[in-house]
Short mmCIF file of C-alpha atoms in Angstrom, two decimals:
data_model
loop_
_atom_site.label_atom_id
_atom_site.label_comp_id
_atom_site.label_asym_id
_atom_site.label_seq_id
_atom_site.Cartn_x
_atom_site.Cartn_y
_atom_site.Cartn_z
CA MET A 160 20.10 49.78 -58.65
CA LYS A 161 22.07 47.48 -56.46
CA GLN A 162 20.50 46.17 -53.26
CA ASN A 163 22.31 44.42 -50.46
CA ARG A 164 21.19 40.88 -49.55
CA PRO A 165 19.21 41.51 -46.31
CA THR A 166 17.18 44.23 -48.06
CA MET A 167 16.45 41.88 -50.95
CA TYR A 168 15.33 39.14 -48.57
CA ARG A 169 13.14 41.58 -46.68
CA SER A 170 11.54 42.78 -49.92
CA ALA A 171 10.92 39.21 -51.05
CA VAL A 172 9.35 38.27 -47.71
CA LEU A 173 7.18 41.39 -47.78
CA PHE A 174 6.10 40.65 -51.34
CA VAL A 175 5.12 37.03 -50.49
CA ALA A 176 3.28 38.16 -47.35
CA ALA A 177 1.37 40.77 -49.35
CA CYS A 178 0.40 38.13 -51.93
CA VAL A 179 -0.81 35.71 -49.24
CA PHE A 180 -2.75 38.49 -47.52
CA ALA A 181 -4.39 39.60 -50.77
CA LEU A 182 -5.25 36.04 -51.75
CA ALA A 183 -6.72 35.26 -48.31
CA GLY A 184 -8.89 38.36 -48.47
CA HIS A 185 -9.97 37.43 -51.97
CA LEU A 186 -11.02 33.92 -51.04
CA ARG A 187 -12.71 34.66 -47.76
CA PRO A 188 -16.51 34.92 -48.09
CA ALA A 189 -17.62 38.49 -47.48
CA GLN A 190 -19.03 39.23 -44.06
CA ALA A 191 -22.74 39.78 -44.24
CA ASP A 192 -23.91 43.22 -43.33
CA PRO A 193 -26.52 42.75 -40.62
CA LYS A 194 -28.34 45.82 -41.94
CA ALA A 195 -28.50 44.45 -45.44
CA GLY A 196 -31.45 42.12 -44.80
CA THR A 197 -31.20 38.79 -46.55
CA ALA A 198 -28.72 39.83 -49.20
CA PHE A 199 -25.51 37.91 -48.77
CA VAL A 200 -23.05 37.99 -51.59
CA PRO A 201 -19.86 36.06 -50.92
CA SER A 202 -16.94 37.47 -52.82
CA THR A 203 -15.50 33.99 -53.13
CA VAL A 204 -13.59 33.66 -56.34
CA LEU A 205 -12.53 30.12 -56.94
CA PRO A 206 -9.95 28.65 -59.24
CA GLN A 207 -11.07 28.08 -62.79
CA GLU A 208 -12.41 24.62 -63.59
CA PRO A 209 -10.77 22.72 -66.40
CA ALA A 210 -12.69 22.67 -69.68
CA ALA A 211 -15.49 20.09 -69.87
CA ASP A 212 -13.54 17.88 -72.29
CA LYS A 213 -10.68 17.66 -69.78
CA LEU A 214 -12.84 16.46 -66.89
CA ASP A 215 -12.39 12.90 -65.73
CA ILE A 216 -15.84 11.45 -66.37
CA ARG A 217 -16.33 7.80 -65.47
CA ILE A 218 -20.08 7.39 -65.82
CA PRO A 219 -21.19 6.23 -69.27
CA LEU A 220 -23.71 9.01 -70.08
CA LEU A 221 -26.18 6.62 -71.69
CA ASP A 222 -29.40 7.63 -73.41
CA LYS A 223 -32.51 7.73 -71.22
CA SER A 224 -30.55 7.01 -68.06
CA VAL A 225 -31.36 8.54 -64.67
CA ARG A 226 -28.45 10.80 -63.77
CA PHE A 227 -28.05 12.68 -60.53
CA ALA A 228 -25.57 14.07 -58.04
CA VAL A 229 -25.38 13.35 -54.31
CA ILE A 230 -24.28 15.68 -51.51
CA GLY A 231 -24.34 15.17 -47.76
CA ASP A 232 -23.68 17.39 -44.74
CA SER A 233 -23.15 20.25 -47.09
CA GLY A 234 -24.65 23.34 -45.44
CA THR A 235 -21.70 24.97 -43.73
CA GLY A 236 -21.43 28.10 -45.87
CA ASP A 237 -17.67 27.62 -45.78
CA ARG A 238 -15.27 27.86 -48.65
CA ALA A 239 -15.03 24.08 -49.05
CA GLN A 240 -18.78 23.85 -49.71
CA TYR A 241 -18.48 26.55 -52.39
CA GLU A 242 -15.58 24.73 -54.01
CA VAL A 243 -17.43 21.42 -54.12
CA ALA A 244 -20.45 23.24 -55.57
CA GLN A 245 -18.30 24.79 -58.25
CA ARG A 246 -16.86 21.39 -59.12
CA MET A 247 -20.41 20.02 -59.32
CA GLU A 248 -21.39 22.72 -61.79
CA ALA A 249 -18.44 21.85 -64.04
CA TYR A 250 -19.56 18.22 -64.03
CA ARG A 251 -23.17 19.20 -64.62
CA GLN A 252 -22.20 21.00 -67.77
CA ALA A 253 -20.44 17.89 -68.98
CA THR A 254 -22.79 15.18 -67.73
CA LYS A 255 -26.15 17.00 -67.76
CA PHE A 256 -27.36 15.59 -64.45
CA ASP A 257 -30.61 17.33 -63.66
CA PHE A 258 -31.20 16.69 -59.98
CA VAL A 259 -29.33 16.36 -56.71
CA ILE A 260 -30.25 14.34 -53.62
CA MET A 261 -29.25 15.84 -50.28
CA LEU A 262 -28.43 13.51 -47.39
CA GLY A 263 -29.20 15.95 -44.57
CA ASP A 264 -27.52 18.69 -42.56
CA ASN A 265 -28.47 20.98 -45.39
CA ILE A 266 -28.21 24.07 -43.18
CA TYR A 267 -25.86 24.00 -40.19
CA GLY A 268 -26.21 26.33 -37.24
CA SER A 269 -28.84 29.01 -37.21
CA HIS A 270 -31.63 29.00 -39.78
CA SER A 271 -32.06 32.68 -40.48
CA PRO A 272 -33.02 33.71 -44.02
CA ARG A 273 -29.41 34.72 -44.52
CA ASP A 274 -28.30 31.19 -43.66
CA PHE A 275 -30.46 29.72 -46.42
CA VAL A 276 -28.79 32.07 -48.87
CA LYS A 277 -25.23 31.62 -47.65
CA LYS A 278 -25.42 27.84 -47.10
CA PHE A 279 -27.62 26.80 -50.02
CA GLU A 280 -28.79 29.38 -52.56
CA GLN A 281 -25.45 31.06 -53.12
CA PRO A 282 -23.12 28.05 -53.42
CA TYR A 283 -25.50 26.14 -55.70
CA LYS A 284 -26.68 29.18 -57.67
CA PRO A 285 -25.22 28.02 -60.99
CA LEU A 286 -26.96 24.66 -60.57
CA LEU A 287 -30.26 26.24 -59.52
CA ASP A 288 -30.05 28.70 -62.41
CA ALA A 289 -29.56 25.77 -64.78
CA GLY A 290 -32.82 24.22 -63.52
CA VAL A 291 -31.26 21.47 -61.41
CA LYS A 292 -33.71 20.29 -58.74
CA PHE A 293 -32.58 19.51 -55.21
CA TYR A 294 -34.37 16.85 -53.16
CA ALA A 295 -33.51 17.17 -49.49
CA SER A 296 -33.71 14.79 -46.57
CA LEU A 297 -33.41 16.02 -43.00
CA GLY A 298 -30.35 15.73 -40.79
CA ASN A 299 -30.01 16.38 -37.09
CA HIS A 300 -28.88 19.95 -37.78
CA ASP A 301 -31.90 20.72 -39.95
CA ASP A 302 -35.16 22.41 -39.02
CA PRO A 303 -37.85 19.73 -39.34
CA ASP A 304 -40.58 22.32 -39.77
CA ASN A 305 -39.15 25.03 -42.02
CA GLU A 306 -36.98 23.02 -44.38
CA PRO A 307 -39.79 20.76 -45.69
CA LEU A 308 -41.71 23.96 -46.52
CA TYR A 309 -38.78 25.53 -48.36
CA LYS A 310 -39.66 25.01 -52.03
CA PRO A 311 -36.11 24.67 -53.41
CA PHE A 312 -35.75 21.51 -51.27
CA ASN A 313 -38.71 19.90 -53.09
CA MET A 314 -40.04 18.13 -49.99
CA GLY A 315 -43.65 19.11 -50.56
CA GLY A 316 -44.03 20.20 -46.94
CA GLU A 317 -43.29 16.68 -45.61
CA ARG A 318 -40.46 15.28 -43.50
CA TYR A 319 -40.41 12.17 -45.72
CA TYR A 320 -41.63 11.68 -49.26
CA SER A 321 -41.03 9.77 -52.46
CA PHE A 322 -40.63 10.63 -56.12
CA ARG A 323 -39.94 8.82 -59.33
CA LYS A 324 -37.41 9.41 -62.08
CA GLY A 325 -37.63 7.02 -65.01
CA GLU A 326 -37.42 3.50 -63.68
CA VAL A 327 -36.11 4.59 -60.30
CA GLY A 328 -38.23 5.17 -57.21
CA PHE A 329 -36.60 7.48 -54.65
CA PHE A 330 -37.56 7.51 -50.98
CA ALA A 331 -36.39 10.40 -48.82
CA LEU A 332 -36.69 9.45 -45.16
CA ASP A 333 -36.39 11.36 -41.90
CA SER A 334 -34.02 9.20 -39.88
CA ASN A 335 -34.09 11.69 -36.99
CA TYR A 336 -37.58 10.62 -36.13
CA MET A 337 -38.49 7.19 -37.49
CA ASP A 338 -41.82 6.88 -35.71
CA PRO A 339 -44.41 4.15 -36.37
CA ARG A 340 -46.30 6.53 -38.68
CA GLN A 341 -43.26 6.91 -40.94
CA LEU A 342 -42.50 3.18 -40.84
CA SER A 343 -46.06 2.46 -41.93
CA TRP A 344 -45.77 5.05 -44.74
CA LEU A 345 -42.50 3.44 -45.85
CA ASP A 346 -44.05 -0.01 -45.82
CA GLN A 347 -46.96 1.13 -48.01
CA ASN A 348 -44.88 3.18 -50.42
CA LEU A 349 -42.17 0.59 -50.95
CA LYS A 350 -44.83 -2.03 -51.47
CA ASN A 351 -46.64 0.09 -54.08
CA SER A 352 -43.53 1.31 -55.87
CA GLN A 353 -43.41 0.24 -59.51
CA GLY A 354 -39.82 1.36 -59.98
CA THR A 355 -37.32 -1.22 -61.23
CA TRP A 356 -34.83 0.37 -58.87
CA LYS A 357 -35.62 1.50 -55.36
CA VAL A 358 -33.24 4.01 -53.82
CA CYS A 359 -33.57 5.24 -50.23
CA PHE A 360 -31.74 8.24 -48.87
CA PHE A 361 -31.61 9.64 -45.37
CA HIS A 362 -29.16 11.07 -42.87
CA HIS A 363 -28.08 8.38 -40.39
CA PRO A 364 -26.09 5.48 -41.90
CA LEU A 365 -27.11 1.89 -41.29
CA TYR A 366 -23.51 0.73 -41.75
CA ASN A 367 -20.29 2.67 -41.28
CA ASP A 368 -17.23 2.63 -39.12
CA GLY A 369 -16.67 6.32 -38.53
CA ARG A 370 -15.41 7.08 -35.05
CA HIS A 371 -17.43 10.26 -34.73
CA HIS A 372 -20.91 8.69 -34.88
CA GLY A 373 -20.82 5.11 -36.13
CA THR A 374 -23.75 2.98 -37.15
CA ASP A 375 -27.31 3.57 -36.00
CA SER A 376 -28.17 -0.02 -35.20
CA ASP A 377 -31.60 0.74 -33.73
CA LEU A 378 -32.63 2.49 -36.94
CA ARG A 379 -31.24 -0.46 -38.90
CA ALA A 380 -33.28 -2.92 -36.86
CA GLN A 381 -36.47 -1.10 -37.86
CA VAL A 382 -35.93 -0.20 -41.52
CA LEU A 383 -33.76 -3.01 -42.86
CA PRO A 384 -36.53 -5.65 -42.78
CA LEU A 385 -38.65 -3.33 -44.95
CA PHE A 386 -35.76 -2.64 -47.33
CA GLN A 387 -35.23 -6.37 -47.76
CA ARG A 388 -38.91 -7.25 -48.04
CA TYR A 389 -39.53 -4.76 -50.83
CA GLY A 390 -36.23 -5.03 -52.67
CA VAL A 391 -34.48 -1.74 -52.00
CA ASN A 392 -31.33 -1.67 -54.15
CA ALA A 393 -29.25 1.22 -52.89
CA VAL A 394 -29.06 3.37 -49.78
CA PHE A 395 -27.31 6.75 -49.48
CA SER A 396 -26.65 8.32 -46.07
CA GLY A 397 -24.58 11.12 -44.57
CA HIS A 398 -23.97 12.14 -40.93
CA GLU A 399 -20.42 10.75 -40.74
CA HIS A 400 -18.23 13.39 -42.39
CA VAL A 401 -16.43 11.05 -44.78
CA TYR A 402 -17.04 9.10 -47.97
CA GLU A 403 -17.47 5.38 -47.58
CA ARG A 404 -18.66 2.56 -49.83
CA ILE A 405 -19.71 -0.57 -48.00
CA LYS A 406 -19.78 -4.15 -49.31
CA PRO A 407 -23.34 -4.99 -50.36
CA GLU A 408 -25.21 -6.19 -47.30
CA LYS A 409 -28.17 -8.45 -47.89
CA ASN A 410 -28.28 -7.45 -51.59
CA ILE A 411 -28.30 -3.71 -50.90
CA TYR A 412 -25.56 -1.24 -51.85
CA TYR A 413 -24.64 1.30 -49.16
CA PHE A 414 -22.89 4.63 -49.63
CA VAL A 415 -22.04 7.11 -46.90
CA LEU A 416 -21.37 10.65 -48.10
CA GLY A 417 -21.23 13.16 -45.31
CA ASN A 418 -18.35 15.30 -46.51
CA SER A 419 -19.73 17.73 -49.08
CA GLY A 420 -19.27 20.59 -46.62
CA LYS A 421 -18.15 19.21 -43.25
CA LEU A 422 -15.12 16.99 -42.99
CA MET A 423 -13.83 14.68 -40.26
CA THR A 424 -10.29 13.63 -41.08
CA HIS A 425 -8.71 10.41 -39.76
CA ASP A 426 -12.13 9.15 -38.80
CA PHE A 427 -11.97 5.53 -39.89
CA GLY A 428 -11.70 2.56 -37.60
CA GLU A 429 -11.12 -1.05 -38.59
CA PHE A 430 -14.01 -2.24 -40.72
CA ARG A 431 -13.85 -5.24 -42.97
CA GLU A 432 -17.05 -4.34 -44.77
CA ARG A 433 -15.66 -1.14 -46.22
CA VAL A 434 -14.71 -1.31 -49.89
CA LYS A 435 -13.51 2.26 -50.18
CA GLY A 436 -13.11 5.12 -47.73
CA PHE A 437 -12.02 8.71 -48.08
CA ASP A 438 -11.65 11.11 -45.17
CA SER A 439 -9.05 13.62 -46.26
CA ASP A 440 -11.15 16.12 -48.23
CA GLN A 441 -14.69 17.10 -49.23
CA SER A 442 -16.46 15.27 -52.05
CA PHE A 443 -19.69 14.66 -53.96
CA MET A 444 -21.03 11.83 -56.08
CA LEU A 445 -22.35 11.39 -59.59
CA VAL A 446 -24.72 8.47 -60.12
CA GLU A 447 -26.22 7.12 -63.30
CA ILE A 448 -28.80 4.34 -63.42
CA ALA A 449 -29.59 2.62 -66.69
CA GLY A 450 -31.21 -0.77 -67.15
CA ASP A 451 -29.76 -3.17 -64.62
CA LYS A 452 -26.68 -1.10 -63.81
CA LEU A 453 -25.83 1.64 -61.37
CA TYR A 454 -22.70 3.61 -62.28
CA PHE A 455 -21.11 5.92 -59.76
CA GLN A 456 -18.20 8.29 -59.46
CA THR A 457 -17.09 10.04 -56.30
CA ILE A 458 -15.19 13.25 -56.93
CA GLY A 459 -13.06 15.17 -54.47
CA ARG A 460 -13.00 18.91 -54.04
CA ASN A 461 -9.79 19.09 -56.08
CA GLY A 462 -11.33 17.16 -58.97
CA GLU A 463 -9.65 13.86 -58.21
CA THR A 464 -11.80 10.75 -58.75
CA ILE A 465 -11.87 8.97 -55.40
CA ASP A 466 -13.98 6.01 -56.33
CA SER A 467 -15.95 4.83 -59.32
CA GLY A 468 -17.57 1.69 -60.59
CA GLU A 469 -20.44 -0.17 -62.07
CA LEU A 470 -22.82 -2.16 -59.89
CA PRO A 471 -25.39 -4.64 -61.16
CA ARG A 472 -28.87 -4.66 -59.74
CA ILE A 473 -29.02 -7.59 -57.37
CA HIS A 474 -32.33 -9.35 -57.76
CA GLN A 475 -33.96 -10.05 -54.44
CA MET B 195 -52.11 -31.87 -5.56
CA GLY B 196 -53.99 -31.57 -2.28
CA ARG B 197 -57.17 -29.55 -1.76
CA LYS B 198 -55.29 -26.87 0.16
CA ALA B 199 -52.69 -26.40 -2.54
CA CYS B 200 -55.37 -26.40 -5.21
CA ARG B 201 -57.33 -23.70 -3.35
CA LYS B 202 -54.10 -21.67 -2.97
CA TRP B 203 -53.37 -21.76 -6.74
CA MET B 204 -56.99 -20.91 -7.56
CA SER B 205 -56.97 -17.86 -5.29
CA LEU B 206 -53.61 -16.80 -6.73
CA GLY B 207 -55.06 -17.09 -10.24
CA LEU B 208 -58.15 -15.11 -9.24
CA PHE B 209 -55.94 -12.47 -7.66
CA SER B 210 -53.89 -12.17 -10.84
CA ILE B 211 -57.03 -11.82 -12.96
CA LEU B 212 -58.23 -9.00 -10.72
CA LEU B 213 -54.81 -7.37 -10.53
CA VAL B 214 -53.78 -7.35 -14.20
CA PRO B 215 -56.75 -5.41 -15.64
CA GLY B 216 -56.24 -2.96 -12.79
CA ALA B 217 -52.66 -2.43 -13.84
CA ILE B 218 -53.67 -2.00 -17.46
CA ALA B 219 -56.38 0.45 -16.47
CA GLN B 220 -53.77 2.41 -14.52
CA LYS B 221 -51.54 2.58 -17.58
CA GLY B 222 -54.53 3.43 -19.70
CA ASP B 223 -55.43 6.25 -17.32
CA ALA B 224 -51.98 7.79 -17.53
CA ALA B 225 -51.90 7.52 -21.33
CA GLY B 226 -55.47 8.85 -21.47
CA GLU B 227 -54.58 11.76 -19.23
CA PHE B 228 -51.57 12.49 -21.44
CA HIS B 229 -53.71 12.52 -24.59
CA ASP B 230 -56.32 14.78 -22.96
CA ARG B 231 -53.62 17.27 -22.06
CA ILE B 232 -52.15 17.11 -25.57
CA ASP B 233 -55.63 17.73 -27.00
CA ASN B 234 -56.05 20.74 -24.72
CA TYR B 235 -52.68 22.10 -25.78
CA LEU B 236 -53.48 21.68 -29.45
CA SER B 237 -56.96 23.18 -29.23
CA ALA B 238 -55.54 26.26 -27.45
CA LYS B 239 -52.86 26.45 -30.11
CA LYS B 240 -55.21 25.88 -33.02
CA LYS B 241 -56.81 29.28 -32.47
CA GLN B 242 -53.40 30.90 -32.93
CA ASP B 243 -52.04 28.67 -35.68
CA ILE B 244 -50.88 29.95 -39.03
CA ALA B 245 -51.55 27.71 -42.03
CA LYS B 246 -48.07 27.41 -43.48
CA LYS B 247 -47.57 26.65 -47.15
CA PRO B 248 -44.43 25.78 -49.09
CA THR B 249 -42.62 28.91 -50.20
CA ASP B 250 -39.42 30.04 -51.89
CA SER B 251 -38.88 32.62 -49.20
CA PRO B 252 -36.88 31.59 -46.12
CA GLY B 253 -37.76 35.01 -44.71
CA LYS B 254 -41.45 34.17 -44.80
CA LEU B 255 -40.80 30.80 -43.13
CA ALA B 256 -38.79 32.42 -40.34
CA GLN B 257 -41.43 35.09 -39.83
CA GLU B 258 -44.27 32.55 -39.66
CA LYS B 259 -42.37 30.40 -37.19
CA GLN B 260 -41.65 33.40 -35.02
CA GLN B 261 -45.31 34.45 -35.09
CA THR B 262 -46.46 30.92 -34.23
CA ALA B 263 -44.01 30.84 -31.31
CA GLU B 264 -45.13 34.21 -29.97
CA LYS B 265 -48.83 33.35 -30.23
CA THR B 266 -48.34 29.94 -28.64
CA GLN B 267 -46.35 31.49 -25.79
CA ALA B 268 -49.05 34.10 -25.30
CA ALA B 269 -51.75 31.42 -25.24
CA ARG B 270 -50.01 29.66 -22.32
CA PRO B 271 -48.64 32.47 -20.18
CA GLU B 272 -48.73 30.34 -17.04
CA ALA B 273 -47.17 27.28 -18.66
CA GLN B 274 -44.90 25.30 -16.38
CA ARG B 275 -43.21 21.95 -16.14
CA GLY B 276 -45.73 19.23 -15.37
CA ASP B 277 -48.60 20.73 -17.35
CA ILE B 278 -48.48 17.79 -19.75
CA PHE B 279 -46.18 15.42 -17.92
CA THR B 280 -48.12 15.26 -14.65
CA PRO B 281 -46.64 13.03 -11.90
CA ALA B 282 -48.78 10.07 -13.04
CA VAL B 283 -47.91 10.62 -16.71
CA THR B 284 -44.22 11.07 -15.83
CA ASP B 285 -44.24 7.82 -13.94
CA TYR B 286 -45.84 6.05 -16.89
CA PHE B 287 -43.30 7.49 -19.36
CA LYS B 288 -40.35 6.61 -17.14
CA LYS B 289 -41.58 3.03 -16.94
CA GLN B 290 -42.03 2.84 -20.71
CA ILE B 291 -38.50 4.15 -21.30
CA GLU B 292 -37.00 1.85 -18.71
CA GLY B 293 -38.87 -1.09 -20.23
CA THR B 294 -37.55 -0.19 -23.68
CA LEU B 295 -33.98 -0.03 -22.42
CA ARG B 296 -34.35 -3.40 -20.72
CA GLY B 297 -36.04 -4.92 -23.77
CA PRO B 298 -34.49 -6.91 -26.63
CA ASN B 299 -33.41 -3.74 -28.50
CA GLY B 300 -32.25 -1.94 -25.37
CA ASP B 301 -28.56 -2.08 -26.25
CA LYS B 302 -29.26 -0.69 -29.70
CA VAL B 303 -31.31 2.14 -28.26
CA ARG B 304 -28.50 2.98 -25.84
CA ALA B 305 -25.94 2.84 -28.66
CA SER B 306 -28.09 5.10 -30.79
CA LEU B 307 -28.29 7.66 -27.98
CA ARG B 308 -24.57 7.39 -27.33
CA HIS B 309 -23.69 8.04 -30.98
CA ALA B 310 -25.73 11.22 -31.19
CA GLU B 311 -24.19 14.63 -31.65
CA PRO B 312 -22.72 15.84 -28.36
CA LEU B 313 -24.69 18.82 -27.08
CA PRO B 314 -23.58 21.62 -24.82
CA ASN B 315 -25.49 21.91 -21.58
CA VAL B 316 -28.95 22.98 -22.75
CA GLN B 317 -31.08 24.75 -20.17
CA LEU B 318 -34.56 23.40 -20.82
CA GLN B 319 -37.49 25.69 -20.12
CA VAL B 320 -41.16 25.13 -20.78
CA ASN B 321 -42.71 27.48 -23.36
CA ALA B 322 -39.23 28.64 -24.41
CA LYS B 323 -37.59 28.03 -27.76
CA TYR B 324 -35.23 25.14 -28.27
CA PRO B 325 -32.02 26.90 -29.42
CA SER B 326 -32.29 26.94 -33.22
CA ASN B 327 -28.52 26.74 -33.73
CA LEU B 328 -28.25 23.44 -31.82
CA PRO B 329 -28.87 20.04 -33.39
CA LEU B 330 -31.87 17.99 -32.35
CA GLN B 331 -30.81 14.56 -31.25
CA SER B 332 -32.56 11.76 -33.15
CA THR B 333 -35.03 9.70 -31.15
CA PRO B 334 -34.44 5.93 -31.36
CA PRO B 335 -37.26 4.25 -33.33
CA THR B 336 -37.73 1.45 -30.79
CA LEU B 337 -38.32 4.03 -28.10
CA LEU B 338 -40.91 5.79 -30.27
CA MET B 339 -42.75 2.51 -30.67
CA ASN B 340 -43.18 2.26 -26.91
CA LEU B 341 -44.40 5.80 -26.29
CA PRO B 342 -47.93 7.06 -26.97
CA PRO B 343 -48.30 8.31 -30.55
CA LEU B 344 -48.31 12.06 -31.06
CA PRO B 345 -50.05 14.38 -33.52
CA LYS B 346 -47.95 15.27 -36.57
CA LYS B 347 -46.49 18.55 -35.35
CA LEU B 348 -45.32 17.30 -31.96
CA GLN B 349 -42.28 15.13 -31.35
CA TYR B 350 -40.47 13.40 -28.50
CA ARG B 351 -36.83 14.39 -28.32
CA ILE B 352 -34.05 13.29 -26.01
CA VAL B 353 -31.83 16.08 -24.68
CA GLY B 354 -29.18 14.70 -22.34
CA SER B 355 -31.23 12.44 -20.11
CA ALA B 356 -34.45 14.45 -20.44
CA LEU B 357 -37.44 13.57 -22.56
CA VAL B 358 -38.66 16.70 -24.30
CA LEU B 359 -42.04 17.26 -25.89
CA TYR B 360 -41.15 19.47 -28.84
CA ASP B 361 -43.53 21.55 -30.93
CA MET B 362 -42.07 21.68 -34.42
CA SER B 363 -44.21 24.48 -35.84
CA SER B 364 -43.17 26.94 -33.13
CA GLY B 365 -39.84 25.44 -32.09
CA LEU B 366 -41.06 25.57 -28.48
CA ILE B 367 -40.50 23.13 -25.64
CA VAL B 368 -44.02 22.14 -24.57
CA ASP B 369 -42.93 20.18 -21.51
CA PHE B 370 -40.13 17.85 -20.44
CA ILE B 371 -39.23 15.10 -17.97
CA PRO B 372 -35.76 15.56 -16.48
CA GLY B 373 -33.84 12.33 -15.93
CA ALA B 374 -36.27 10.31 -18.03
CA VAL B 375 -33.47 8.18 -19.49
CA PRO B 376 -31.82 6.27 -16.65
CA ALA B 377 -28.05 5.99 -16.60
CA PRO B 378 -26.78 2.61 -17.88
#
């Protein structure tokens, strides 16, 4: 059958519009039914990940290494968080990391049971099902009472805590409320740590040049002397919704990763201490520590490697 | 130095010796009064408290927090501003905050407050819940060093220019001092 040109154009436009509409409906997380209690099942269907052997893996996957992922400012419940989570699962299958550290703002907005499902349990379900443990620190959007008691965050009911993996001592701090009691705890625990590596993670960055928040220099004035005294090697923070790697300051490596859910584009100012910055999409990190080396890879939501490298432990 | 001048300096010294412990005692009184009131608050609350334990269920956590809030509110039906921060205690806290801001880390404290998440206009009310969907601004560590220590479940929070005494286990505002943080 012959069609005239305007009709053909109209049909084509209608067809494209229908496709876009169908796709948008398909990708939008389902609205929670308020009567359905805590059950929230997003209908998000995300693009297929490439096969594990096609992933760009830049950490060495050494025997007996400590391997983990890092996310910060993740708990939005938005599509971007789900996509980063899906990318993480693809990399978990390939790299076998078995825990994740969370740099705060784990649950944005309200903290109803449904929020915990939508903003944590659902996006990271494949990881949780695979036995990956999440270790949370508290951000300014988190509930300082309920979240430490939420078992999947592995905080043991405390706002700040430490744990050990192989030769690495991890210290999760509450940078929202660094009171003398916490400083004294940090002093004691860093002093007693037998780990070859000491890694601290918390929400507010000690160094960064983001325009939205910037550096917390008062926090830095209190914790940095302890980090230096007891030989902390690496610090991971969030809060600023970007990825940033800072030049080592006083023998400590600093990473800012606050874009695993939230994103603040065009956020960077002039900062000579920045080695690498990324503020155009969401991301997460893979980290591997073996012997005297820390290997890292920062991966964007679309699978692109944003930053990677190998850092020696700087003896203090 | 003549006898007169010598006598003048001696009396000045004596005056200072008498004055300084008085000033310390005054501060001590305000801090002591504050702690007494905190103890009273906690002992009233203790009768209503729920022993919370880590759980997999966010529903249970929300329910326990809600129950704690309701019981705490019921235990203080007449609660009002000034119950904890009495005029003397308020005066003491304002001086401590002002002293911190004028101190060697004052600029850093100010910067830390400035960089915090912008908040909409929060209407503070004693014995009411701090809105759970709003972020809690971090409290600068240097400021915390200069304020009386608190039991584990209570925190000082800055909201705008107010100093808020926040009860974490119930999410309630125990008391607050409006305008506690002076404008730069």
